[in-house]
PDB file of C-alpha atoms in Angstrom:
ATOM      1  CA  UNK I   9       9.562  16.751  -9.684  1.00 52.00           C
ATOM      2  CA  UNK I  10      12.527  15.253 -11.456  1.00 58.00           C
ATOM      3  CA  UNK I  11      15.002  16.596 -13.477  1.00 62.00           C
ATOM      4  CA  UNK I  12      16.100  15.756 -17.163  1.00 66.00           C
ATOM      5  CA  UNK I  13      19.338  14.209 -15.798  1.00 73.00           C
ATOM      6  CA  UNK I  14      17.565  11.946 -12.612  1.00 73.00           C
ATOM      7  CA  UNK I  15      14.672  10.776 -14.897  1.00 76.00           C
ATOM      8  CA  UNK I  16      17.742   9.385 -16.950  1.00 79.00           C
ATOM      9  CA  UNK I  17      19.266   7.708 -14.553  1.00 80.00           C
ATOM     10  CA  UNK I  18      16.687   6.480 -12.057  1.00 81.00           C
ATOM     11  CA  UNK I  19      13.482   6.249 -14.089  1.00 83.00           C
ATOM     12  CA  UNK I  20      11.996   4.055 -16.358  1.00 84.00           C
ATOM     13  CA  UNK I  21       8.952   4.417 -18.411  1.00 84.00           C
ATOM     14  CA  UNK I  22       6.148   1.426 -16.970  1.00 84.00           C
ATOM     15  CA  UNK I  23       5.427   0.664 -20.540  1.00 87.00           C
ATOM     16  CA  UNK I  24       2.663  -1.662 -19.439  1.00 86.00           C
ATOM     17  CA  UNK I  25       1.120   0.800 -17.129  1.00 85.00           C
ATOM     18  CA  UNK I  26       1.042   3.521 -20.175  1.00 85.00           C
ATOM     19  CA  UNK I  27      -0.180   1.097 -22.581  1.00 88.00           C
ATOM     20  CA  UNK I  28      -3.158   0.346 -19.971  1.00 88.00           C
ATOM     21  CA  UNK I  29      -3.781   3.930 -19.782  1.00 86.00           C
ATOM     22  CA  UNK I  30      -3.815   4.888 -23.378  1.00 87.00           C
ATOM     23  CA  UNK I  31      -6.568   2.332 -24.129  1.00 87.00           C
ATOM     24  CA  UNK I  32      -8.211   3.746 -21.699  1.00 88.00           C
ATOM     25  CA  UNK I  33      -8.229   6.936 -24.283  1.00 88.00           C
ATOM     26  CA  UNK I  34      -5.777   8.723 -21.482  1.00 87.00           C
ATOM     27  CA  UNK I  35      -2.005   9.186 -22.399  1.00 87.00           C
ATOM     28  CA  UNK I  36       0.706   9.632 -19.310  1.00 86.00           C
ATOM     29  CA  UNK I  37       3.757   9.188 -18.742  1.00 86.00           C
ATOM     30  CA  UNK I  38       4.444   6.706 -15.686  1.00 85.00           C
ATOM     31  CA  UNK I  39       7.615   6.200 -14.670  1.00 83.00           C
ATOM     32  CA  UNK I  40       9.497   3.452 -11.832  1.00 84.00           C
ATOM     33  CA  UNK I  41      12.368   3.938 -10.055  1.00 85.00           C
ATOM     34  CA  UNK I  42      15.344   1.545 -11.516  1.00 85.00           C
ATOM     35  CA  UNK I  43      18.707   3.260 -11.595  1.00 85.00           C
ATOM     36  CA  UNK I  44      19.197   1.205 -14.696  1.00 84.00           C
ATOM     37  CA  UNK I  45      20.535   4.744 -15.822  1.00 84.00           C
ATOM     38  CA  UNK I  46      23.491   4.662 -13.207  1.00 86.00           C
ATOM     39  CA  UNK I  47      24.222   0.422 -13.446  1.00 87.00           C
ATOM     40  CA  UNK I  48      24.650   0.805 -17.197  1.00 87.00           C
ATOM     41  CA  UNK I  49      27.024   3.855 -16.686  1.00 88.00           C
ATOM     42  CA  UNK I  50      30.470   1.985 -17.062  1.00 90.00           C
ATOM     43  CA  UNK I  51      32.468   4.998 -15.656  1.00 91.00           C
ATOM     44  CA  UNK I  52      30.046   4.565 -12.288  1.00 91.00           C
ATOM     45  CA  UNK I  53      30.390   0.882 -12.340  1.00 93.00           C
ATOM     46  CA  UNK I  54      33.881   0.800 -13.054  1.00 94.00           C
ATOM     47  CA  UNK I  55      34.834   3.700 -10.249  1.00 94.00           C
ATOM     48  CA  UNK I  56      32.383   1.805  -7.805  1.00 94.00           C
ATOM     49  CA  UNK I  57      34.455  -1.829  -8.689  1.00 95.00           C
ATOM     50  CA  UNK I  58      37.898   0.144  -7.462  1.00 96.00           C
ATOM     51  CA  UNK I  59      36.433   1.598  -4.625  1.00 95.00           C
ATOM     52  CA  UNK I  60      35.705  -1.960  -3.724  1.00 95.00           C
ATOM     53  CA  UNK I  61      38.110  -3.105  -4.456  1.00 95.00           C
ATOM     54  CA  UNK I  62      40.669  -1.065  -2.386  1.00 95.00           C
ATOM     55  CA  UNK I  63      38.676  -0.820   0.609  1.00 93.00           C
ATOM     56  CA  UNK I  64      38.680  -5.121   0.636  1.00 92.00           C
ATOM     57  CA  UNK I  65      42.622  -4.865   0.151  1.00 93.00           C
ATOM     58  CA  UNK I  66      43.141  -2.439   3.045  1.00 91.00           C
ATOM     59  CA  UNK I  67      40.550  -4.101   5.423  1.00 86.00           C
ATOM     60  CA  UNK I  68      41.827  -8.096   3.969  1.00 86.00           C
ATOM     61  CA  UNK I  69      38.050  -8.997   3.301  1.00 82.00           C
ATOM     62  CA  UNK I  70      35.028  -7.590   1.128  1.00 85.00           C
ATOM     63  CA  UNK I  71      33.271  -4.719   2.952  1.00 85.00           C
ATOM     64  CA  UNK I  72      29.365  -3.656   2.904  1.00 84.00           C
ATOM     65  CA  UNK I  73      29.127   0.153   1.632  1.00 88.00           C
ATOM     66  CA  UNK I  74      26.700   2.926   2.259  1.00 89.00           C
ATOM     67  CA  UNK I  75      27.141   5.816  -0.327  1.00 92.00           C
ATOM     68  CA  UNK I  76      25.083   8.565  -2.089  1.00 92.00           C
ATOM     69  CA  UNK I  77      25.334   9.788  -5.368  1.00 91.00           C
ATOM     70  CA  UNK I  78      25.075  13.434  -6.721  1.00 88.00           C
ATOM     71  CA  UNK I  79      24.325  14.191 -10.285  1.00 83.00           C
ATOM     72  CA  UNK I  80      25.017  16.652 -11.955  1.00 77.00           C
ATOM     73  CA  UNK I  81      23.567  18.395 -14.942  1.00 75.00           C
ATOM     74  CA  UNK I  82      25.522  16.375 -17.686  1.00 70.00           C
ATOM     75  CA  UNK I  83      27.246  13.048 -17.232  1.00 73.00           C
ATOM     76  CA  UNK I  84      29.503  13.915 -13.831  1.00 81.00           C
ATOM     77  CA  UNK I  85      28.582  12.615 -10.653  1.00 86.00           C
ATOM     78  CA  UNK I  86      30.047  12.900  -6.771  1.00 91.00           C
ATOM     79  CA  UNK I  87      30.328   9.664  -4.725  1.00 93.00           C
ATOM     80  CA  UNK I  88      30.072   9.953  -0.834  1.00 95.00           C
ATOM     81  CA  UNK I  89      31.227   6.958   0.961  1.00 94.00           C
ATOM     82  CA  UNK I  90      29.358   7.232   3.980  1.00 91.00           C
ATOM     83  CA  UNK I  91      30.023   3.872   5.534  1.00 85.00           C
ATOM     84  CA  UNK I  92      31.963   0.678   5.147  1.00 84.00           C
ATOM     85  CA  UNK I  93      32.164  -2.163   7.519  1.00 79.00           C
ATOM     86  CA  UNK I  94      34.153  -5.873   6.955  1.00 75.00           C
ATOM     87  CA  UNK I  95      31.360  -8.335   5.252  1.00 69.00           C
ATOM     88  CA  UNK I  96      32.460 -11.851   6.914  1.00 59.00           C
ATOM     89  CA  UNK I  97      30.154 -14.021   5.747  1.00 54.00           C
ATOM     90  CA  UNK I  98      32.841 -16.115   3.651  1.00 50.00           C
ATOM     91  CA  UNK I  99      34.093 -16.775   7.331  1.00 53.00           C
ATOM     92  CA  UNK I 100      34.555 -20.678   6.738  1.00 55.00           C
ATOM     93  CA  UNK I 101      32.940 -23.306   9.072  1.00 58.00           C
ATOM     94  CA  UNK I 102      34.559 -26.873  10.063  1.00 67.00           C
ATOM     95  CA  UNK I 103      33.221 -29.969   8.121  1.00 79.00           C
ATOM     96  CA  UNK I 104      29.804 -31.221  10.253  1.00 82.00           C
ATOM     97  CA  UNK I 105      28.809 -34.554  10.311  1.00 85.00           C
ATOM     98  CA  UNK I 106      25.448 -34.378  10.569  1.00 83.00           C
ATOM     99  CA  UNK I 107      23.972 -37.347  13.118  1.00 85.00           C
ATOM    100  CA  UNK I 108      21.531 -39.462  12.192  1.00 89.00           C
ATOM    101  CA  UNK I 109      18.978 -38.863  15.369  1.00 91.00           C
ATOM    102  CA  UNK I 110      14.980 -40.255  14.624  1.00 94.00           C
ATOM    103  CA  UNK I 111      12.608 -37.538  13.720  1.00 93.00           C
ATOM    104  CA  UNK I 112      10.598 -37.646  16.932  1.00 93.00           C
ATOM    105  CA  UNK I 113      13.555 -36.590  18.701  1.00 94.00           C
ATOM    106  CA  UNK I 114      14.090 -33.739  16.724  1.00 95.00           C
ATOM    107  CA  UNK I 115      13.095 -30.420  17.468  1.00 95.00           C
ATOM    108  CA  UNK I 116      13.988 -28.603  14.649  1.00 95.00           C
ATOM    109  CA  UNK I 117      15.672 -29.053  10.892  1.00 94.00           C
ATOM    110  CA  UNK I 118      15.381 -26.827   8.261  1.00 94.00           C
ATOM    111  CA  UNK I 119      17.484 -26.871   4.853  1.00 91.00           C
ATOM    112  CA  UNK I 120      18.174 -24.282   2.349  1.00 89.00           C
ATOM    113  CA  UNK I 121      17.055 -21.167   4.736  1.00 88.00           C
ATOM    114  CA  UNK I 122      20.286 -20.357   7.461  1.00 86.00           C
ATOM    115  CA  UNK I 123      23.470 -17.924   7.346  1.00 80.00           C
ATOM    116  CA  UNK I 124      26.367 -18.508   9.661  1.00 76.00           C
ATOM    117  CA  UNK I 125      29.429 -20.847  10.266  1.00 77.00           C
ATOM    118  CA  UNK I 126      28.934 -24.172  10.236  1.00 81.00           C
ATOM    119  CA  UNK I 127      29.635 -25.731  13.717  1.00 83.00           C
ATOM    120  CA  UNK I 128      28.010 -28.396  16.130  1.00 88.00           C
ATOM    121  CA  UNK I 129      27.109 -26.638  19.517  1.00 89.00           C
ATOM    122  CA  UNK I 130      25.899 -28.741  22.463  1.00 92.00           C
ATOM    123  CA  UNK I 131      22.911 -26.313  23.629  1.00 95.00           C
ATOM    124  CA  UNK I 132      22.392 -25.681  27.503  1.00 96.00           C
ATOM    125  CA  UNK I 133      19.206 -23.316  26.873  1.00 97.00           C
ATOM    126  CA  UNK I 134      16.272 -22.528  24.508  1.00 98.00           C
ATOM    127  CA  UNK I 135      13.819 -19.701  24.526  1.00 98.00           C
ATOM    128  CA  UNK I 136      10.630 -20.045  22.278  1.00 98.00           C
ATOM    129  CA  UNK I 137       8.454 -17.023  22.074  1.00 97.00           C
ATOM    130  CA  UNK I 138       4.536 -18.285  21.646  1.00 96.00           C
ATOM    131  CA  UNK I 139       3.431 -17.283  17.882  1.00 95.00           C
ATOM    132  CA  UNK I 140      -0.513 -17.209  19.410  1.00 94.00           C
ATOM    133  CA  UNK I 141       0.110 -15.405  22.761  1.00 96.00           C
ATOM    134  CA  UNK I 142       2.637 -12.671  21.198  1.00 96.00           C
ATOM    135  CA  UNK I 143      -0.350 -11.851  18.570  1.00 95.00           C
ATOM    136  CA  UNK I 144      -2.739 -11.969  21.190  1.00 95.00           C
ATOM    137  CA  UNK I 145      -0.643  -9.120  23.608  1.00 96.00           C
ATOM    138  CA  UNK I 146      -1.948  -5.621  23.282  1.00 95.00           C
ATOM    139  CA  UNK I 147       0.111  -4.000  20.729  1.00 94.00           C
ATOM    140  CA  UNK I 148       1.171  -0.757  23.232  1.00 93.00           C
ATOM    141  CA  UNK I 149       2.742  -4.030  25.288  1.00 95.00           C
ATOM    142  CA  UNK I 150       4.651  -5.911  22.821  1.00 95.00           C
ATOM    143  CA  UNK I 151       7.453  -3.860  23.299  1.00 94.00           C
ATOM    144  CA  UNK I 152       7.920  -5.414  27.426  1.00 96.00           C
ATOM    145  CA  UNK I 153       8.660  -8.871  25.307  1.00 97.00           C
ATOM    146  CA  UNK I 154      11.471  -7.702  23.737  1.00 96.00           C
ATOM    147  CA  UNK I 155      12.895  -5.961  27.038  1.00 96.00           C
ATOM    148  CA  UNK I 156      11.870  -9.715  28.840  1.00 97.00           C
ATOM    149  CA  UNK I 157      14.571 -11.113  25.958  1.00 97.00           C
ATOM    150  CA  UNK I 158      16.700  -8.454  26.619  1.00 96.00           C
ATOM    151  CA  UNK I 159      16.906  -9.758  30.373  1.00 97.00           C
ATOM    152  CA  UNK I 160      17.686 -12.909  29.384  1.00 97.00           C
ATOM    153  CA  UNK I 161      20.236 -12.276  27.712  1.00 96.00           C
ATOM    154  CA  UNK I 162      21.630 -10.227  30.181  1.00 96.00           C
ATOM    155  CA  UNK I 163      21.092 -13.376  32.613  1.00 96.00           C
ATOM    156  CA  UNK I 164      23.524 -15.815  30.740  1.00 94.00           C
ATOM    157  CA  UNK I 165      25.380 -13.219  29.708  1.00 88.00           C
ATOM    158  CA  UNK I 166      28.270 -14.194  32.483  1.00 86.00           C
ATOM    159  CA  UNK I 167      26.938 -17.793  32.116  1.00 91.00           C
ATOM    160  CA  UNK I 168      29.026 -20.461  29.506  1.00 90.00           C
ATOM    161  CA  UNK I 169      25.821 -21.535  28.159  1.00 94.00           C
ATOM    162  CA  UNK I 170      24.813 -21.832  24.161  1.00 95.00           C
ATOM    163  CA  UNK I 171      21.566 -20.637  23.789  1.00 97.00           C
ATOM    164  CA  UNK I 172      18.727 -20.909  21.128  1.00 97.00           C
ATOM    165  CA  UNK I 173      16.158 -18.151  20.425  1.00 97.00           C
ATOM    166  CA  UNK I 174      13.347 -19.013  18.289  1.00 97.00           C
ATOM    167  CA  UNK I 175      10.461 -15.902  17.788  1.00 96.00           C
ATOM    168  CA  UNK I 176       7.757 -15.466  15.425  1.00 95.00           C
ATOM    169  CA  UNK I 177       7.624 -13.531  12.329  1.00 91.00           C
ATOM    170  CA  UNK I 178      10.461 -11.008  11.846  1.00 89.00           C
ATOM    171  CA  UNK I 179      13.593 -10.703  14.931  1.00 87.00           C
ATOM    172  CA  UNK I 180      14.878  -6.852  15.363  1.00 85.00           C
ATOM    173  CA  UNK I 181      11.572  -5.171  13.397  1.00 86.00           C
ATOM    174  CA  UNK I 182      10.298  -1.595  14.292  1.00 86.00           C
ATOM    175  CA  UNK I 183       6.593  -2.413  13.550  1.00 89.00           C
ATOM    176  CA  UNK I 184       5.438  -5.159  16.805  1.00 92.00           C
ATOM    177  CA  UNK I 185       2.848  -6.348  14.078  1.00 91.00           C
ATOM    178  CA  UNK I 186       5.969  -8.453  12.220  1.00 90.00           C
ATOM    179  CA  UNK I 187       7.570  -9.225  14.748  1.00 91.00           C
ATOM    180  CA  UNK I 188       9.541  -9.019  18.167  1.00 94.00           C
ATOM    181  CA  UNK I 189      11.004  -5.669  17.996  1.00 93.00           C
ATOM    182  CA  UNK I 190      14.197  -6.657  19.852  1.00 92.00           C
ATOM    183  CA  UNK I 191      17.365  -4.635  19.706  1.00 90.00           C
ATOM    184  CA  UNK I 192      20.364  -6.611  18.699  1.00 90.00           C
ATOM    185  CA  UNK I 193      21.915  -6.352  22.641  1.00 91.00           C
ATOM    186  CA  UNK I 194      18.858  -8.068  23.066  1.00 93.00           C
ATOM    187  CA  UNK I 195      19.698 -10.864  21.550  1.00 93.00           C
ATOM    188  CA  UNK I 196      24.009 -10.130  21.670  1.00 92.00           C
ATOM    189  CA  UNK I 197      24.441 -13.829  23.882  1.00 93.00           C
ATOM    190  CA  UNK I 198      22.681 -16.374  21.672  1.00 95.00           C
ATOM    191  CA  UNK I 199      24.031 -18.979  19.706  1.00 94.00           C
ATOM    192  CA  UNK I 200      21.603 -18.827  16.987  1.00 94.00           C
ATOM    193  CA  UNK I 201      18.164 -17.074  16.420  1.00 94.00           C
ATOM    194  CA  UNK I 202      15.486 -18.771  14.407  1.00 95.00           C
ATOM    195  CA  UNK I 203      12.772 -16.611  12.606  1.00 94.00           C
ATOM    196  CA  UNK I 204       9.313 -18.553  12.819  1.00 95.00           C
ATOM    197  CA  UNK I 205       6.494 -18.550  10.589  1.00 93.00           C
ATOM    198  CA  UNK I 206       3.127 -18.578  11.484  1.00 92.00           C
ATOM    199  CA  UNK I 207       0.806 -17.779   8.664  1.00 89.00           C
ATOM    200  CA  UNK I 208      -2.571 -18.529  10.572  1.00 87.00           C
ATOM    201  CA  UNK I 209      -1.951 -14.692  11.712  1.00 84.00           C
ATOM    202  CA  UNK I 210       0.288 -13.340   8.769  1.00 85.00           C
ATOM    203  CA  UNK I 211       3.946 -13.916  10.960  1.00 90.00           C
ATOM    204  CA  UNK I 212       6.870 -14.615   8.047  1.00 87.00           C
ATOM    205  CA  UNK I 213      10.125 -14.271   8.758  1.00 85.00           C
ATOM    206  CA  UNK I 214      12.025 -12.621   6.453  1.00 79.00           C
ATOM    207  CA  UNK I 215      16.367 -13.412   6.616  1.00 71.00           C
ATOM    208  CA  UNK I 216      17.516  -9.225   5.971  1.00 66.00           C
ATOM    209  CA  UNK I 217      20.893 -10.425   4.235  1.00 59.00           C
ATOM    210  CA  UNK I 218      22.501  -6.664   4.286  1.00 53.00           C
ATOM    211  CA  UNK I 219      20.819  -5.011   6.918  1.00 64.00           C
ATOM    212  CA  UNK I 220      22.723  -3.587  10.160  1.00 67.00           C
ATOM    213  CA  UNK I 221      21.047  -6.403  12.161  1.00 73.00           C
ATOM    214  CA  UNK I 222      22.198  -9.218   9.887  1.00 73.00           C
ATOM    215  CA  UNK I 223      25.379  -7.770   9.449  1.00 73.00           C
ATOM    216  CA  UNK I 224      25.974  -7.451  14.079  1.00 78.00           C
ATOM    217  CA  UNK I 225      24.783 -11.547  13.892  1.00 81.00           C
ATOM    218  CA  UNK I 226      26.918 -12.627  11.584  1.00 73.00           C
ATOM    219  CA  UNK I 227      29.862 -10.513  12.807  1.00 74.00           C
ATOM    220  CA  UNK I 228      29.214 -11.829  16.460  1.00 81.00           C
ATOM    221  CA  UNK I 229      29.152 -15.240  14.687  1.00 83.00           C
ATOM    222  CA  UNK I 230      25.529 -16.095  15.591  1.00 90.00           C
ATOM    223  CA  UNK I 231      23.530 -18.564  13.312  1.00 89.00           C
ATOM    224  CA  UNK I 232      20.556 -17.070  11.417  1.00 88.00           C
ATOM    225  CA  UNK I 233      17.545 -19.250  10.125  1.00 91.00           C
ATOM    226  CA  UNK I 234      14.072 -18.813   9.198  1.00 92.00           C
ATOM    227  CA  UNK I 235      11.527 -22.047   9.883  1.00 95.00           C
ATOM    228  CA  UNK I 236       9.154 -21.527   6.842  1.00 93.00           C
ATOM    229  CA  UNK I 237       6.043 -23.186   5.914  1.00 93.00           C
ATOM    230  CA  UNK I 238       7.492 -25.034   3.209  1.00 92.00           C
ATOM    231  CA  UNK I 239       9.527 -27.896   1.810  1.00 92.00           C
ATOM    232  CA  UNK I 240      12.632 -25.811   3.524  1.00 92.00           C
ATOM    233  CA  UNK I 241      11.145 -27.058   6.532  1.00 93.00           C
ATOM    234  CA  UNK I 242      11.772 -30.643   7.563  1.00 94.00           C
ATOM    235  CA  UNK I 243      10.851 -30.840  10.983  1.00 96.00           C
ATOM    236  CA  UNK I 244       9.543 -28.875  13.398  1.00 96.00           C
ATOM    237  CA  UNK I 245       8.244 -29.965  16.533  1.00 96.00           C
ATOM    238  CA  UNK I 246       7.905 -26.918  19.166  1.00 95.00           C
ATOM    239  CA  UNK I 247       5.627 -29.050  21.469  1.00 94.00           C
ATOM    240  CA  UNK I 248       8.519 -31.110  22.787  1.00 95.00           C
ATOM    241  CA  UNK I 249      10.076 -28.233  24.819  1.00 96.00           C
ATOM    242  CA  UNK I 250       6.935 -28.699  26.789  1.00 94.00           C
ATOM    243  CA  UNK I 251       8.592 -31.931  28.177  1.00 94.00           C
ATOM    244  CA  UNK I 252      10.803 -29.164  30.068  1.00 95.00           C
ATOM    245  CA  UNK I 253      10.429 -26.908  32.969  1.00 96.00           C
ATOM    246  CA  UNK I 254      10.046 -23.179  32.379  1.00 97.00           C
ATOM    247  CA  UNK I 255      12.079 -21.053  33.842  1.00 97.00           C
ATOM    248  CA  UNK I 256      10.835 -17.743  32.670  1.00 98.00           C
ATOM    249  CA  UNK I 257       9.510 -17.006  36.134  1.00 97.00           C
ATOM    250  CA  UNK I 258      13.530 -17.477  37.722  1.00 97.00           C
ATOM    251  CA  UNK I 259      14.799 -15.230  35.625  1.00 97.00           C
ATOM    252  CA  UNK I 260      11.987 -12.256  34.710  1.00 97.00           C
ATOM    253  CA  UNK I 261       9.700 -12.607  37.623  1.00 97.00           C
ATOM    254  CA  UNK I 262       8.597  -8.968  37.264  1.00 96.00           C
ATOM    255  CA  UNK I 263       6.570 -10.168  33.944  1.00 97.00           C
ATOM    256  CA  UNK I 264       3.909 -12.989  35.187  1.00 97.00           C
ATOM    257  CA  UNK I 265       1.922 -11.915  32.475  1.00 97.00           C
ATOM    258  CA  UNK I 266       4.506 -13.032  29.201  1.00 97.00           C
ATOM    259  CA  UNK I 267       4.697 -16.751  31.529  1.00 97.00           C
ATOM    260  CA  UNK I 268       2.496 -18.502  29.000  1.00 96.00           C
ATOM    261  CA  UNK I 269       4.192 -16.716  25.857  1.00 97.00           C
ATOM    262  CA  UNK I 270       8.165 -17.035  26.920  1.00 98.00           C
ATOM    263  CA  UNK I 271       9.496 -20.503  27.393  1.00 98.00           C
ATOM    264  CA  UNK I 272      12.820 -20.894  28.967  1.00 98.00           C
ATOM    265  CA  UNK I 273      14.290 -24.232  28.194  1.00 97.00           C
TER     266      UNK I 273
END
């Protein structure tokens, strides 16, 4: 149930929906959520614009913002801030040349689909989680993948090595089905992290620009990509780390079975 002043200002009336319905010969009222009632309040917008504005002049850099909002029966309305942390995602990158190297030496270029700094980084490692195997893991297990990761990353973590991770589907989700449902000390040594697609069993990655996980990579300055199936992607060639040893065994020898899923480069 909704009241007079929350209909207002977070519903709209789905005027296609009703219009469907009533020649159908039944009239409703259907309503979606919008909060077109709150954006076009200039008092909100224009209190929510200071508060932004403050909090980047005290911390010297836009901030992300968690709030809630109580209405009230008329037009007032309580703000709680209930968290704010530094946005650096304007942190600037140096000028890259990018080399001219011949497509069958590439492993990977994508365009269009990355967040992070721009920086050349001579890589030491690379771990590739298997699109195929991962699906093919009982779904109780999936969870002993991301704790294999997870021990990884704890192995380099001493180590001055750049490292690659490259997973299918969605990195850091709470449903296995998406993706590898790694926590973000998981992950906390790589150099960059690479979300892969693999529609053949419904893996897309999907770049969460605002989430808590997005927010700890870029933060910890770690490049974010996504290696669609589209004209974002240039090259991809996954086979050629198959032209190196694997080293998962060194490393996570309590987990024989993940050996043909994890490749350590």
């Amino acid at each position: 149930l909704w009241s007079g002043n929350a209909r207002q200002n977070l519903l709209e009336h789905d005027t296609d929906a009703e219009r469907m319905f009533r020649e159908q010969g039944n009239r409703r009222d259907i309503y979606f959520i919008s909060c077109q009632g709150l954006a076009k309040n200039e008092v909100f917008t224009g209190m929510m614009k200071q508060m932004l504005a403050v909090l980047e002049e005290v911390y010297g850099t836009p901030v992300d913002i968690e709030y809630t909002v109580n209405l009230g029966n008329g037009k007032e309305f309580v703000v709680n801030l209930l968290q704010c942390r530094p946005l650096q995602v304007c942190i600037g990158g140096e000028h890259i040349e990018i080399p001219q190297i011949p497509e069958e030496e590439q492993l990977l270029h994508i365009e269009h689909s990355t967040m992070g700094r721009s920086r050349a980084d001579q890589i030491q490692v690379i771990v590739k989680v298997d699109a195929y195997e991962y699906y093919s893991y009982p779904y109780a297990r999936k969870p002993s993948v991301a704790r294999a990761i997870g021990q990884i990353n704890s192995y380099f973590k001493d180590r001055d090595v750049s490292m690659v991770l490259l997973v299918p589907g969605r990195i850091g989700t709470s449903s296995p089905e998406l993706g590898v449902p790694v926590a973000f000390a998981d992950m906390s040594r790589f150099s960059a992290i690479f979300e892969v697609a693999y529609s053949q069993v419904g893996y897309m990655p999907e770049l969460s620009f605002g989430s808590h996980m997005f927010q700890d990579l870029v933060e910890s300055d770690i490049f974010y990509g996504a290696v669609f199936e589209n004209e974002k992607r240039i090259v991809y060639q996954p086979k050629k780390l198959e032209e190196f040893d694997n080293r998962f065994l060194e490393i996570c020898p309590e987990y024989p079975e993940l050996e043909k899923m994890i490749r350590v480069c």
